[in-house]
mmCIF file of C-alpha atoms in Angstrom:
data_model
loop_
_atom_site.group_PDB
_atom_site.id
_atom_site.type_symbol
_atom_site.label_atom_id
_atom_site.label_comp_id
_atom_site.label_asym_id
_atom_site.label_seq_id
_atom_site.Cartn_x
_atom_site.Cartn_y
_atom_site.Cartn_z
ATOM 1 C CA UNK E 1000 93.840 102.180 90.246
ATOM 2 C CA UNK E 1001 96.217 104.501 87.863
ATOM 3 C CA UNK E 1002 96.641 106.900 91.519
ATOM 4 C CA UNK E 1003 97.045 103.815 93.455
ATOM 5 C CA UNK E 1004 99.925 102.871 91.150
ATOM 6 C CA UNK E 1005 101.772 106.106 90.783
ATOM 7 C CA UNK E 1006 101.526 106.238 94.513
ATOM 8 C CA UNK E 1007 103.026 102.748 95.303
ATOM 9 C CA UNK E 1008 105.913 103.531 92.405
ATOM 10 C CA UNK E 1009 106.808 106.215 95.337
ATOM 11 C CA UNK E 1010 106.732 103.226 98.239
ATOM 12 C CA UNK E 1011 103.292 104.595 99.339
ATOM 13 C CA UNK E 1012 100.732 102.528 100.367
ATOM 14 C CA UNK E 1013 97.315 103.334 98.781
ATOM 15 C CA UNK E 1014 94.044 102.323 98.734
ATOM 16 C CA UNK E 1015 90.169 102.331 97.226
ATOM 17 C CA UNK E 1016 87.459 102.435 99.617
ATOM 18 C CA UNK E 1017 83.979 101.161 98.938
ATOM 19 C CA UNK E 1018 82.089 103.423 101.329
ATOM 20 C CA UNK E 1019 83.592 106.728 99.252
ATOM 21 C CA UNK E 1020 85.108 107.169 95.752
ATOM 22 C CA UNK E 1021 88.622 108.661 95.905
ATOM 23 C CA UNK E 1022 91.924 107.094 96.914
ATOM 24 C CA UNK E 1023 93.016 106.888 100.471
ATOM 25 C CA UNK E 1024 96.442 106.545 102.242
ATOM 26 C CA UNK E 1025 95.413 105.499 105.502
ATOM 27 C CA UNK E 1026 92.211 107.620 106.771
ATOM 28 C CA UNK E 1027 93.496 110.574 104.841
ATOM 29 C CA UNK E 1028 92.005 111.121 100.997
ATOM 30 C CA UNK E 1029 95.110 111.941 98.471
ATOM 31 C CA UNK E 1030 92.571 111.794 95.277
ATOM 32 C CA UNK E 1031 89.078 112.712 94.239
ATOM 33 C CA UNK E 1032 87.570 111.370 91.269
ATOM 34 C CA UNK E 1033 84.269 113.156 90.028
ATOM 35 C CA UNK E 1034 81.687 111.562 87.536
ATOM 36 C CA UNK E 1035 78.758 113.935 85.858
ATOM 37 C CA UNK E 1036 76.596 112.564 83.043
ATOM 38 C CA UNK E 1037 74.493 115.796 81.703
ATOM 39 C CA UNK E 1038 72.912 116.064 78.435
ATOM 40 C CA UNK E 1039 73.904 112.728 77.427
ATOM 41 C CA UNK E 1040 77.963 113.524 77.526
ATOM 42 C CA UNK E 1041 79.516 112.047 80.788
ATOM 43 C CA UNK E 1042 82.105 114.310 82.153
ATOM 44 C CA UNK E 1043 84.821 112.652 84.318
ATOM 45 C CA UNK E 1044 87.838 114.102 86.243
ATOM 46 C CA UNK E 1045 91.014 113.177 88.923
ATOM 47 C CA UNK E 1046 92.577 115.742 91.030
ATOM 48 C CA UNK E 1047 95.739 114.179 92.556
ATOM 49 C CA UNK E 1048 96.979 116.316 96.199
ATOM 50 C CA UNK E 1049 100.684 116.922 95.507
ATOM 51 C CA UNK E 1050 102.094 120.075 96.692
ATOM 52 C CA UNK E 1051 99.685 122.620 98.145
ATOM 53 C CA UNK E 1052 97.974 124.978 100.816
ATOM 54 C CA UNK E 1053 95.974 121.935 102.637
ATOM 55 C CA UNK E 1054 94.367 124.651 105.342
ATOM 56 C CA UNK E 1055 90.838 125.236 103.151
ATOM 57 C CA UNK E 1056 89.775 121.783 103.862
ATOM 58 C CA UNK E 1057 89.731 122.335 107.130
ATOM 59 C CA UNK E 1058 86.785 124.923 106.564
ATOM 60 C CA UNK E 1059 84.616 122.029 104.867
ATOM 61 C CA UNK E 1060 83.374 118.213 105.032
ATOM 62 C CA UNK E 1061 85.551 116.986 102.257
ATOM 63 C CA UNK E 1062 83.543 114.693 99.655
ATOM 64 C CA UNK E 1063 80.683 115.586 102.309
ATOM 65 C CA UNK E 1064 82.467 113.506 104.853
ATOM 66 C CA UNK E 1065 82.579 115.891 108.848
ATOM 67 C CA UNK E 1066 86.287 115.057 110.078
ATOM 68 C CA UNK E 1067 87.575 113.438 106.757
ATOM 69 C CA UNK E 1068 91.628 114.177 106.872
ATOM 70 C CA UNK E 1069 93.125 115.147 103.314
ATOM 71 C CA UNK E 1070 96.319 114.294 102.479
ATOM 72 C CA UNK E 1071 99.244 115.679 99.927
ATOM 73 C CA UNK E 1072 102.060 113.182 98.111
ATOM 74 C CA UNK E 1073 104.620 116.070 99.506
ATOM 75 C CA UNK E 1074 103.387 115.213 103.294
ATOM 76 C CA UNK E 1075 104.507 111.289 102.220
ATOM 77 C CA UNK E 1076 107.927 112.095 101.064
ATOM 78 C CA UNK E 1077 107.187 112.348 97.626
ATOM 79 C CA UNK E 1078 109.589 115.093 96.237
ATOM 80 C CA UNK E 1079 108.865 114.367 92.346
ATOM 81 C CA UNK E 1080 107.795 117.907 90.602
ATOM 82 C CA UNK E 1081 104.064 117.528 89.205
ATOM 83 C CA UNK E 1082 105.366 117.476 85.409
ATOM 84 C CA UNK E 1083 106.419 114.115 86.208
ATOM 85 C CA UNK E 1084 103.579 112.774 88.554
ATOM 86 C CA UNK E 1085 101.435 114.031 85.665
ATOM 87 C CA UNK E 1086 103.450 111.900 82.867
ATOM 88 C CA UNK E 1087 103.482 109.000 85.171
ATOM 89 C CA UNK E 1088 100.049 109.734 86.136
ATOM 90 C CA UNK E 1089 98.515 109.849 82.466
ATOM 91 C CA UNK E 1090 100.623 106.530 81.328
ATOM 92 C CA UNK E 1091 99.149 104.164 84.124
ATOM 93 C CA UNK E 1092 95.796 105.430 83.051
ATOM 94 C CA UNK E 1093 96.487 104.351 79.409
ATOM 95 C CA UNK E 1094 97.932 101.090 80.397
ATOM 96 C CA UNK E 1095 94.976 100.269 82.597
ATOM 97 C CA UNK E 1096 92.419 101.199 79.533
ATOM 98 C CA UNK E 1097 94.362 98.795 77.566
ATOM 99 C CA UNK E 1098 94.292 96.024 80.152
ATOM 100 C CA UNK E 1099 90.656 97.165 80.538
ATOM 101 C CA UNK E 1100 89.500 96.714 77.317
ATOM 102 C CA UNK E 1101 91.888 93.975 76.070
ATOM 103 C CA UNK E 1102 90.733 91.500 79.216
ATOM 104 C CA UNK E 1103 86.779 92.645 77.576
ATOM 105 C CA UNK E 1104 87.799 91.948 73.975
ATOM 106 C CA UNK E 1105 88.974 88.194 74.795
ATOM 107 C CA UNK E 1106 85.364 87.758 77.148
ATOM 108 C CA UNK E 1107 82.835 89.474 75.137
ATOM 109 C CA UNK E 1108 84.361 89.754 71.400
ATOM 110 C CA UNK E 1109 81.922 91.988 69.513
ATOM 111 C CA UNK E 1110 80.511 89.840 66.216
ATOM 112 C CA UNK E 1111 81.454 91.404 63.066
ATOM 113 C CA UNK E 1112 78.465 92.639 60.850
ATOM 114 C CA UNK E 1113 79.046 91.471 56.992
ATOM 115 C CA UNK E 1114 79.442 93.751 54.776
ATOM 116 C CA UNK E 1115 76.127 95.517 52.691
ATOM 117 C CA UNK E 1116 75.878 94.014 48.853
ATOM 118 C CA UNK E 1117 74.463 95.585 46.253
ATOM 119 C CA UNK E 1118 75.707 99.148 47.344
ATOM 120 C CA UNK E 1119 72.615 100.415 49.575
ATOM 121 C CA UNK E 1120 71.169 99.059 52.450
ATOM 122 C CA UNK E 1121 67.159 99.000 52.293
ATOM 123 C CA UNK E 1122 65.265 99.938 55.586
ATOM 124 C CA UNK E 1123 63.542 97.858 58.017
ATOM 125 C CA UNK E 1124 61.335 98.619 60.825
ATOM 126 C CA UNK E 1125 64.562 97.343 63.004
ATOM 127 C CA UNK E 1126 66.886 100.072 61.468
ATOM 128 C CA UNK E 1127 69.334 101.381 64.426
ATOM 129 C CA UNK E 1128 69.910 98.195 65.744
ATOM 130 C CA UNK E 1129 72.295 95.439 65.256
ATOM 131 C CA UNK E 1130 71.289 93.584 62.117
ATOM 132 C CA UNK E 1131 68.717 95.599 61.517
ATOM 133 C CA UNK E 1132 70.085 97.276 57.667
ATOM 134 C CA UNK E 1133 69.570 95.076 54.959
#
């Protein structure tokens, strides 16, 4: 949604699409967004067209996808340098986290554990999960 922003604050029209992860303007794919859980750490990452040699996709399926166009935000007018796409970029991403996780705070607030007396928990067979130190 952060892309899909940035891209409409530059009059484009943008778009999700449910049958492939990226961003879209029109049939053409502007972003890819890449997901990798390994080891237990998930690894996550955008990569936002803006100004640059287009011609290799042409050599590949993009996203696995035979005849998928890829777009650039200089082919849609958009003549702001990528210092500022990148600042733009990286607030809309913080303000949808915050809208994110505020909207989740006021529909599933997280109960508050008391606090331990007497200095030391004790174990339990439960230990690990919620309530389960003494």
């Amino acid at each position: 949604q952060a892309v899909i922003d940035l891209l409409g604050e530059f009059g484009v029209a943008a778009q999700s699409r449910e049958d492939a992860p990226g961003v879209y303007v029109g049939d053409a794919k502007i972003a890819s967004l890449g997901l990798k859980i390994r080891h237990g750490c998930c690894y996550h990452g955008l990569a936002l067209n803006v100004d640059m040699d287009l011609a290799p996709f042409a050599n590949i399926n993009p996203c696995g996808q035979a005849g998928l166009r890829v777009t650039q935000c200089r082919e849609l007018g958009i003549t702001a340098g990528i210092e500022e796409l990148q600042a733009q970029l990286a607030q809309n991403l913080i303000h949808g986290l915050q809208q994110h996780f505020l909207m989740k705070a006021h529909t599933h607030p997280t109960p508050l554990e008391p606090p331990l007396s007497g200095g030391k928990p004790t174990s339990s067979p439960d230990k690990g999960r919620p309530g389960g130190v003494k």
